[in-house]
Coordinates of C-alpha atoms in Angstrom, one line a residue:
M128 CA 0.0 0.0 0.0
I129 CA 1.1 3.5 -0.7
S130 CA 2.0 5.7 2.4
Q131 CA 1.0 9.3 3.0
D132 CA 4.7 10.3 3.3
T133 CA 5.3 8.9 -0.2
I134 CA 2.3 10.7 -1.6
D135 CA 3.3 14.0 -0.1
T136 CA 6.8 13.6 -1.5
L137 CA 5.7 12.7 -5.0
S138 CA 3.0 15.4 -5.1
K139 CA 5.8 18.0 -4.8
A140 CA 7.7 16.7 -7.9
E141 CA 8.1 19.1 -10.8
V142 CA 6.4 17.9 -13.9
G143 CA 7.2 20.7 -16.4
A144 CA 6.5 20.7 -20.1
R145 CA 5.7 17.2 -21.5
Q146 CA 6.3 16.5 -25.1
L147 CA 4.8 14.0 -27.6
F148 CA 6.2 10.5 -27.8
I149 CA 6.7 9.4 -31.4
D150 CA 9.0 6.8 -32.8
G151 CA 10.6 6.2 -29.4
T152 CA 11.5 9.9 -29.0
Q153 CA 10.1 12.8 -27.1
M154 CA 9.4 15.8 -29.4
D155 CA 7.4 19.0 -29.5
A156 CA 4.3 19.4 -31.5
Q157 CA 5.1 20.7 -35.0
G158 CA 3.3 23.9 -34.4
G159 CA 5.1 24.4 -31.0
A160 CA 1.8 24.9 -29.2
S161 CA 1.1 23.6 -25.7
L162 CA -1.8 23.2 -23.3
P163 CA -1.8 24.0 -19.6
V164 CA -2.5 21.1 -17.2
I165 CA -4.9 22.4 -14.5
S166 CA -5.3 20.3 -11.4
P167 CA -8.9 19.9 -10.2
I168 CA -7.4 19.7 -6.7
D169 CA -6.7 23.4 -6.4
G170 CA -7.5 24.9 -9.9
R171 CA -3.9 25.6 -10.6
S172 CA -1.6 24.8 -13.5
F173 CA 1.2 22.5 -12.6
A174 CA 2.5 21.3 -16.0
S175 CA 1.9 21.5 -19.7
I176 CA 1.4 19.1 -22.6
A177 CA 2.1 19.5 -26.3
D178 CA -0.9 20.5 -28.3
G179 CA -0.5 18.0 -31.2
G180 CA -2.3 18.4 -34.4
A181 CA -3.0 16.6 -37.7
A182 CA 0.7 16.8 -38.7
D183 CA 1.7 15.2 -35.4
I184 CA -0.9 12.4 -35.8
D185 CA 0.5 11.7 -39.3
R186 CA 4.0 11.5 -37.9
A187 CA 2.9 9.0 -35.3
V188 CA 0.9 6.9 -37.8
V189 CA 3.8 6.9 -40.3
S190 CA 6.1 5.8 -37.5
A191 CA 3.7 3.1 -36.4
R192 CA 3.2 1.8 -39.9
K193 CA 6.9 1.6 -40.5
A194 CA 7.4 -0.3 -37.2
F195 CA 4.6 -2.7 -38.1
E196 CA 5.9 -3.4 -41.6
K197 CA 9.5 -3.8 -40.3
G198 CA 8.2 -6.8 -38.3
S199 CA 10.5 -6.5 -35.3
W200 CA 7.3 -6.6 -33.2
S201 CA 4.4 -7.7 -35.5
R202 CA 6.3 -10.8 -36.7
A203 CA 8.2 -11.5 -33.4
T204 CA 7.4 -14.7 -31.7
P205 CA 4.6 -14.7 -29.1
A206 CA 7.2 -15.8 -26.6
F207 CA 9.3 -12.7 -27.3
R208 CA 6.3 -10.3 -27.1
K209 CA 5.3 -12.1 -23.8
K210 CA 8.8 -11.4 -22.4
V211 CA 8.8 -7.7 -23.3
L212 CA 5.2 -7.1 -22.1
T213 CA 6.0 -9.0 -18.8
K214 CA 8.9 -6.6 -18.2
F215 CA 6.6 -3.7 -19.1
A216 CA 4.1 -4.8 -16.5
E217 CA 6.9 -5.1 -13.9
L218 CA 8.0 -1.5 -14.6
V219 CA 4.5 -0.2 -14.3
E220 CA 4.1 -1.9 -11.0
K221 CA 7.5 -0.6 -9.8
H222 CA 6.5 2.9 -10.7
A223 CA 3.0 2.6 -9.3
P224 CA 3.3 5.2 -6.6
E225 CA 4.7 7.8 -9.1
L226 CA 2.0 7.0 -11.7
A227 CA -0.8 7.1 -9.1
V228 CA 0.1 10.5 -7.7
L229 CA 0.8 11.9 -11.1
G230 CA -2.7 10.8 -12.2
V231 CA -4.4 12.1 -9.2
R232 CA -2.8 15.5 -9.7
D233 CA -4.1 15.4 -13.2
N234 CA -7.7 14.2 -12.8
G235 CA -8.6 14.3 -9.1
T236 CA -9.4 10.6 -8.4
E237 CA -9.0 9.8 -4.7
I238 CA -5.6 8.2 -4.2
N239 CA -6.9 5.0 -2.5
M240 CA -8.9 4.2 -5.6
A241 CA -6.3 5.6 -8.1
Y242 CA -3.4 3.5 -6.8
K243 CA -5.3 0.2 -7.2
A244 CA -7.5 1.1 -10.3
E245 CA -4.8 2.9 -12.3
P246 CA -1.2 1.6 -12.2
L247 CA -1.8 -1.6 -10.3
S248 CA -4.7 -2.5 -12.5
A249 CA -2.8 -1.5 -15.7
A250 CA 0.1 -3.7 -14.6
G251 CA -2.2 -6.6 -14.1
T252 CA -3.8 -6.1 -17.4
I253 CA -0.5 -6.0 -19.3
R254 CA 0.6 -9.1 -17.5
Y255 CA -2.6 -10.9 -18.3
Y256 CA -2.3 -10.4 -22.0
A257 CA 1.4 -11.1 -21.9
E258 CA 0.6 -14.5 -20.4
A259 CA -2.3 -15.1 -22.8
I260 CA -0.8 -14.3 -26.2
D261 CA 1.3 -17.5 -26.6
K262 CA -1.8 -19.5 -25.9
V263 CA -3.9 -18.1 -28.8
Y264 CA -4.1 -20.7 -31.5
G265 CA -5.1 -20.7 -35.1
E266 CA -7.5 -23.4 -36.5
I267 CA -7.6 -26.3 -38.9
A268 CA -10.8 -26.6 -40.9
P269 CA -12.7 -29.9 -41.3
T270 CA -12.0 -30.6 -45.0
A271 CA -11.7 -33.4 -47.4
D272 CA -8.5 -35.5 -47.2
N273 CA -7.0 -33.8 -50.3
V274 CA -7.3 -30.3 -48.8
L275 CA -5.8 -28.5 -45.8
G276 CA -7.7 -25.5 -44.6
L277 CA -5.9 -23.3 -42.1
I278 CA -7.2 -20.3 -40.3
H279 CA -4.5 -17.9 -39.3
K280 CA -4.8 -15.0 -36.7
E281 CA -2.8 -12.0 -37.7
P282 CA -2.5 -8.5 -36.2
L283 CA -4.5 -5.7 -37.8
G284 CA -1.7 -3.2 -38.3
V285 CA -1.9 0.3 -36.8
V286 CA -4.5 0.8 -34.0
G287 CA -5.6 4.2 -32.8
V288 CA -6.5 4.3 -29.1
I289 CA -8.5 7.1 -27.7
V290 CA -8.8 7.1 -23.9
P291 CA -11.1 9.0 -21.5
W292 CA -10.0 11.1 -18.5
N293 CA -11.6 9.2 -15.6
F294 CA -9.3 6.2 -15.6
P295 CA -6.8 6.8 -18.4
L296 CA -4.3 4.1 -17.3
M297 CA -6.8 1.4 -16.5
I298 CA -9.0 1.9 -19.6
G299 CA -5.9 2.6 -21.7
A300 CA -4.4 -0.7 -20.7
W301 CA -7.6 -2.6 -21.6
K302 CA -6.9 -1.5 -25.2
I303 CA -3.2 -1.1 -25.3
A304 CA -2.2 -4.4 -23.8
P305 CA -4.2 -6.8 -26.1
A306 CA -3.4 -4.7 -29.2
L307 CA 0.3 -4.9 -28.4
A308 CA 0.2 -8.5 -27.4
A309 CA -1.4 -9.4 -30.8
G310 CA 1.5 -7.7 -32.6
N311 CA 0.0 -4.3 -33.6
A312 CA 1.6 -0.9 -33.4
I313 CA -0.4 1.8 -31.7
V314 CA -1.0 5.6 -31.6
V315 CA -2.6 6.7 -28.4
K316 CA -4.6 10.0 -28.1
P317 CA -5.0 10.7 -24.4
P318 CA -7.7 13.0 -23.0
E319 CA -6.6 16.7 -22.9
I320 CA -7.2 16.9 -19.1
A321 CA -5.5 13.6 -18.2
S322 CA -2.6 12.9 -20.4
L323 CA 0.4 12.7 -18.1
T324 CA 0.2 9.0 -17.0
L325 CA -0.1 7.8 -20.6
L326 CA 3.0 9.7 -21.6
R327 CA 4.9 8.1 -18.8
L328 CA 3.5 4.7 -19.8
A329 CA 5.0 5.1 -23.2
E330 CA 8.4 5.8 -21.7
L331 CA 8.1 2.7 -19.6
A332 CA 7.1 0.6 -22.6
A333 CA 10.3 1.8 -24.4
E334 CA 12.4 0.9 -21.3
A335 CA 10.9 -2.5 -21.3
G336 CA 12.2 -3.1 -24.9
L337 CA 9.2 -2.3 -27.1
P338 CA 10.7 -1.4 -30.5
E339 CA 10.7 2.3 -31.7
G340 CA 7.4 3.3 -33.3
V341 CA 5.3 0.5 -31.8
F342 CA 3.9 2.7 -29.0
N343 CA 3.3 6.4 -29.9
V344 CA 1.4 9.1 -27.9
V345 CA 0.1 12.3 -29.3
T346 CA -1.5 14.7 -26.9
G347 CA -3.9 17.5 -27.9
S348 CA -7.5 18.3 -28.3
G349 CA -10.1 15.7 -29.4
S350 CA -11.5 18.0 -32.0
V351 CA -8.1 18.3 -33.8
A352 CA -5.8 15.4 -32.9
G353 CA -8.7 12.9 -32.2
E354 CA -10.4 13.8 -35.5
A355 CA -7.1 13.5 -37.4
L356 CA -6.6 10.0 -36.0
G357 CA -10.2 9.0 -36.8
L358 CA -9.8 10.2 -40.4
H359 CA -6.3 8.9 -41.1
M360 CA -6.2 6.6 -44.1
D361 CA -3.5 4.4 -42.7
V362 CA -5.1 3.6 -39.3
D363 CA -6.7 0.1 -39.3
A364 CA -8.9 0.4 -36.2
I365 CA -9.9 2.8 -33.5
A366 CA -10.6 1.6 -30.0
F367 CA -12.5 4.3 -28.0
T368 CA -14.0 4.8 -24.6
G369 CA -16.0 8.0 -24.1
S370 CA -19.2 9.8 -24.9
G371 CA -21.9 8.8 -27.4
P372 CA -21.6 11.9 -29.5
V373 CA -17.8 11.4 -30.0
G374 CA -18.4 7.7 -30.7
R375 CA -20.9 8.7 -33.5
R376 CA -18.3 11.1 -35.0
L377 CA -15.7 8.3 -35.0
L378 CA -18.1 6.1 -37.0
E379 CA -18.6 9.0 -39.5
Y380 CA -14.8 9.4 -39.7
S381 CA -14.5 5.7 -40.5
A382 CA -17.0 6.0 -43.3
R383 CA -15.3 9.2 -44.7
S384 CA -11.9 7.6 -44.7
N385 CA -10.8 3.9 -45.1
L386 CA -13.7 2.1 -43.3
K387 CA -11.4 1.4 -40.4
R388 CA -12.9 -0.7 -37.7
V389 CA -14.3 1.2 -34.7
F390 CA -14.8 -0.3 -31.3
L391 CA -16.9 1.8 -28.9
E392 CA -17.5 1.7 -25.1
L393 CA -19.8 4.6 -24.6
G394 CA -22.1 5.9 -21.9
G395 CA -24.3 4.2 -19.3
K396 CA -27.2 4.8 -17.1
S397 CA -26.9 1.7 -15.1
P398 CA -29.7 0.4 -13.0
N399 CA -29.0 -0.9 -9.5
I400 CA -32.0 -2.9 -8.4
V401 CA -32.7 -3.7 -4.7
F402 CA -35.4 -6.3 -3.9
A403 CA -37.0 -6.6 -0.5
N404 CA -35.4 -10.0 -0.1
A405 CA -31.8 -8.7 -0.6
P406 CA -29.5 -10.8 1.7
D407 CA -28.2 -7.7 3.6
L408 CA -29.9 -4.4 3.0
K409 CA -27.3 -2.4 5.1
Q410 CA -24.5 -3.9 3.0
A411 CA -26.4 -3.2 -0.2
A412 CA -26.8 0.4 0.8
V413 CA -23.1 0.8 1.5
V414 CA -22.1 -0.8 -1.7
S415 CA -24.7 1.2 -3.7
A416 CA -23.4 4.5 -2.3
N417 CA -19.8 3.5 -3.3
G418 CA -21.1 2.3 -6.7
I419 CA -22.2 5.8 -7.6
F420 CA -20.0 8.2 -5.5
R421 CA -16.6 6.7 -5.9
N422 CA -14.4 8.8 -8.2
S423 CA -17.1 11.5 -7.9
G424 CA -19.4 9.4 -10.0
Q425 CA -17.0 9.5 -12.9
V426 CA -17.2 5.8 -13.7
C427 CA -18.7 4.4 -16.9
V428 CA -20.5 1.6 -15.0
A429 CA -21.6 3.8 -12.1
G430 CA -24.9 2.7 -10.6
S431 CA -26.6 6.0 -11.2
R432 CA -30.2 4.7 -11.2
L433 CA -31.2 3.1 -7.9
L434 CA -34.4 1.0 -8.1
V435 CA -35.8 0.1 -4.7
Q436 CA -38.8 -2.2 -4.1
A437 CA -41.6 -0.2 -2.5
S438 CA -42.0 -2.4 0.6
I439 CA -38.4 -1.5 1.8
Y440 CA -38.1 1.9 0.1
D441 CA -38.1 4.1 3.2
S442 CA -35.9 1.9 5.4
F443 CA -33.4 1.4 2.5
M444 CA -33.3 5.2 1.9
D445 CA -32.4 5.7 5.6
E446 CA -29.5 3.2 5.2
L447 CA -28.4 4.8 2.0
L448 CA -28.3 8.3 3.5
K449 CA -26.3 7.0 6.5
A450 CA -23.7 5.4 4.2
T451 CA -23.5 8.5 2.0
T452 CA -23.0 11.0 4.8
K453 CA -20.1 8.9 6.1
L454 CA -18.2 9.5 2.9
K455 CA -15.6 12.2 3.2
V456 CA -15.0 14.5 0.3
G457 CA -11.6 16.1 0.3
D458 CA -8.1 16.4 -1.1
P459 CA -7.7 13.3 -3.3
L460 CA -4.0 13.1 -2.3
D461 CA -5.1 12.6 1.3
L462 CA -5.5 8.9 2.3
S463 CA -8.4 9.8 4.6
S464 CA -10.5 11.1 1.7
D465 CA -13.2 8.7 0.4
I466 CA -14.0 10.9 -2.6
G467 CA -11.7 13.3 -4.4
A468 CA -12.3 16.1 -6.9
V469 CA -14.5 16.4 -10.0
S470 CA -12.2 16.2 -13.0
S471 CA -12.6 19.8 -14.1
A472 CA -14.5 23.0 -13.4
E473 CA -16.3 22.4 -16.7
Q474 CA -17.5 19.0 -15.6
L475 CA -18.6 20.4 -12.2
T476 CA -20.7 23.0 -14.0
K477 CA -22.4 20.2 -16.0
N478 CA -23.1 18.2 -12.9
L479 CA -24.8 21.2 -11.2
G480 CA -26.9 21.7 -14.3
F481 CA -28.3 18.2 -13.9
V482 CA -29.1 19.1 -10.3
A483 CA -31.0 22.2 -11.3
K484 CA -32.9 20.3 -14.0
A485 CA -33.9 17.5 -11.5
E486 CA -35.3 20.0 -9.1
E487 CA -37.2 21.8 -11.9
E488 CA -38.7 18.5 -13.0
G489 CA -40.0 17.7 -9.5
A490 CA -37.4 15.3 -8.0
R491 CA -36.8 15.7 -4.3
L492 CA -33.2 16.6 -3.2
V493 CA -32.3 14.3 -0.3
T494 CA -28.7 15.4 0.2
G495 CA -25.9 17.3 -1.5
G496 CA -26.5 19.1 -4.8
E497 CA -23.9 21.7 -4.3
R498 CA -20.3 22.6 -4.9
I499 CA -18.2 22.4 -1.7
L500 CA -14.7 23.2 -0.5
T501 CA -14.6 26.3 -2.6
E502 CA -11.8 27.8 -0.5
T503 CA -9.4 25.2 -2.1
G504 CA -9.9 26.6 -5.6
G505 CA -10.6 23.0 -6.7
S506 CA -13.6 21.3 -8.1
Y507 CA -15.5 19.4 -5.4
M508 CA -19.1 18.4 -5.2
A509 CA -21.1 16.9 -2.4
P510 CA -22.6 13.4 -3.0
T511 CA -26.1 14.0 -4.2
I512 CA -29.3 11.9 -3.9
F513 CA -32.6 12.6 -5.5
D514 CA -35.8 10.6 -4.8
N515 CA -39.3 10.9 -6.3
V516 CA -37.6 10.4 -9.6
T517 CA -39.7 9.1 -12.5
E518 CA -38.6 7.4 -15.7
E519 CA -39.5 10.5 -17.8
M520 CA -37.1 12.8 -16.0
Q521 CA -33.7 13.7 -17.4
L522 CA -32.0 12.3 -14.3
A523 CA -33.4 8.9 -15.1
R524 CA -32.5 9.0 -18.8
E525 CA -29.2 10.8 -19.3
E526 CA -25.7 10.1 -18.1
V527 CA -24.5 12.7 -15.6
F528 CA -21.0 11.3 -15.1
G529 CA -20.9 12.9 -11.7
P530 CA -21.9 12.1 -8.0
V531 CA -25.6 12.4 -8.6
L532 CA -28.0 9.5 -7.9
G533 CA -31.6 9.2 -8.9
V534 CA -33.8 6.8 -6.9
L535 CA -37.0 5.2 -8.3
R536 CA -39.4 2.8 -6.6
F537 CA -40.9 -0.3 -8.1
E538 CA -43.5 -2.9 -6.9
T539 CA -43.0 -6.1 -8.9
E540 CA -40.2 -7.9 -10.7
E541 CA -41.8 -7.1 -14.0
E542 CA -41.8 -3.4 -13.3
A543 CA -38.2 -3.5 -12.2
V544 CA -37.2 -5.1 -15.6
R545 CA -39.2 -2.5 -17.5
L546 CA -37.6 0.4 -15.6
A547 CA -34.1 -1.1 -15.9
N548 CA -34.5 -1.4 -19.6
A549 CA -36.2 2.0 -20.1
T550 CA -33.0 3.7 -21.4
V551 CA -31.0 3.9 -24.6
Y552 CA -28.0 2.6 -22.7
G553 CA -27.0 -1.0 -21.7
L554 CA -23.6 -1.0 -20.1
A555 CA -23.9 -2.4 -16.5
S556 CA -26.5 -3.2 -13.9
A557 CA -27.0 -4.9 -10.5
V558 CA -29.6 -7.0 -8.8
W559 CA -29.8 -7.6 -5.0
T560 CA -31.8 -10.6 -4.1
S561 CA -31.5 -13.8 -2.0
N562 CA -33.7 -15.7 -4.5
L563 CA -31.6 -17.6 -7.0
S564 CA -34.4 -17.9 -9.5
T565 CA -35.1 -14.2 -9.4
A566 CA -31.4 -13.6 -9.9
H567 CA -31.2 -15.8 -13.0
R568 CA -34.4 -14.3 -14.5
M569 CA -33.0 -10.8 -14.0
V570 CA -29.7 -11.7 -15.5
R571 CA -31.5 -12.8 -18.7
A572 CA -34.0 -10.0 -18.7
I573 CA -31.8 -6.9 -18.2
N574 CA -30.3 -5.5 -21.4
A575 CA -26.8 -4.8 -20.3
G576 CA -23.3 -6.1 -20.9
V577 CA -22.7 -6.7 -17.2
V578 CA -25.2 -7.8 -14.6
H579 CA -23.8 -7.9 -11.0
V580 CA -25.7 -10.0 -8.4
N581 CA -25.5 -9.0 -4.7
T582 CA -22.6 -6.7 -5.4
Y583 CA -21.7 -3.7 -7.6
G584 CA -18.4 -3.5 -9.4
G585 CA -15.3 -5.7 -8.9
A586 CA -15.5 -7.7 -12.2
D587 CA -11.8 -8.4 -13.0
I588 CA -9.8 -8.8 -16.2
T589 CA -11.0 -12.4 -16.8
V590 CA -14.5 -11.3 -18.0
P591 CA -15.5 -9.0 -20.8
L592 CA -16.8 -5.4 -20.5
G593 CA -18.9 -3.8 -23.1
G594 CA -22.4 -2.5 -23.8
F595 CA -25.7 -3.2 -25.4
K596 CA -27.7 -0.6 -27.4
Q597 CA -26.1 2.9 -27.4
S598 CA -23.5 1.9 -24.9
G599 CA -21.5 0.7 -27.9
F600 CA -20.0 -2.5 -29.2
G601 CA -16.9 -4.5 -29.0
R602 CA -15.6 -5.8 -25.7
D603 CA -12.7 -4.8 -23.5
K604 CA -11.1 -7.2 -21.0
S605 CA -10.9 -11.0 -21.1
L606 CA -9.5 -13.2 -23.9
H607 CA -12.3 -11.9 -26.1
A608 CA -10.6 -8.5 -26.3
I609 CA -7.7 -10.0 -28.4
E610 CA -10.3 -10.8 -31.1
K611 CA -10.7 -7.0 -31.8
Y612 CA -7.0 -6.6 -32.7
T613 CA -6.5 -9.7 -34.9
D614 CA -7.7 -10.6 -38.4
L615 CA -8.6 -14.0 -39.8
K616 CA -6.8 -15.2 -42.9
T617 CA -7.7 -18.5 -44.6
A618 CA -5.1 -20.7 -46.3
W619 CA -6.8 -23.3 -48.6
I620 CA -4.1 -25.8 -49.6
A621 CA -4.6 -28.5 -52.2
L622 CA -2.6 -31.5 -51.2
G623 CA -2.9 -33.3 -54.6

């Protein structure tokens, strides 16, 4: 575990101006422009990143294509790639305290969560795919005796990776690790407000022995660098986690360019359903509070819609309020804080806009709903609960991506299913019940890529994550993720 003394020391480190990472080398953006890095902890700039543009994306893609065609990585044996990626994972783990603190300064996630969910999770993901890649086999088709049908699995080529700001290392690793393990070269476009850890990750990849040009990072705005990556004619696939509107633009860019494959993990409005026969209502309340308020609600699978059976509604709300008021919002670099900062002043303003709209539509504010700790200069928001929420309200339909929970009541299992599915999203969900039959029926009935039972969160790298409906398509995590970054080639051989 990381100590407070270590955190305090690392938080004072100078970061300075960070450059792009292309072809194994740090370099300025061609236009020489940069962007300030504003910490949501105190609202102050503590570093800068290069403001890369289309020319920089092109440099990175050219470098990646050259590295891929050279074959020092793409045609290397799986055993060799395994060795390098294993060393890469070890270096990420070794530098975990540095990476965790750097990330917290950048995006405000509470350090207790960041340490485990960012560098340690990324290291585990890289190690998982390192261990997996030499166990991925091709196939032999069932043919006549005079024919040999072989199905080869080959890397795609150049993969563009566009990562969100809430967990850039964790989510980045879900895409970077299987893409690299399969033999691809990558160009990563980090989020403007959380780029620092991915730049450091590229340096550690080079130190581990990844050939030049295989791992490139271009920082800059999504509207410029991200668009250039999506439109580039020599990018074979885009792996993206983020908002629905951006996901739609990436599909358009694919159609306007080379029909590159696009894999999307988009928004969620995940239902967390508590039945009266839940095995432990107090525990369900504690986990439900954490399931929406951790990382200030900035979690793609956050349980932002709480559905509670009417017969226990009042008592459960009491337990939920108790669990919520125990959570301490504060400096994310303080180990005693349960919740850190909202990622940016802009995001905080959006969150408060959802609060105002919920009140306008008739929902009842139970707790929170306001900016707090204003004296710090940072972006902090109190955990917020609304009840008397109905399915027509904005709070029940749209993703807030902040610490705002809407609570709805239901009478029957059938009503719970209807409410759970009354959204355009389908990313995650949860069911709390001690009835095994109910649990199985709900797992089948809920339209979501993940259904938790008697828990919320915690699904590890061994199982896939992805959405139904407008939550996107393509799966991160598990062995299935490798499928996104490989192509199938048939060899049909006449034996004579």
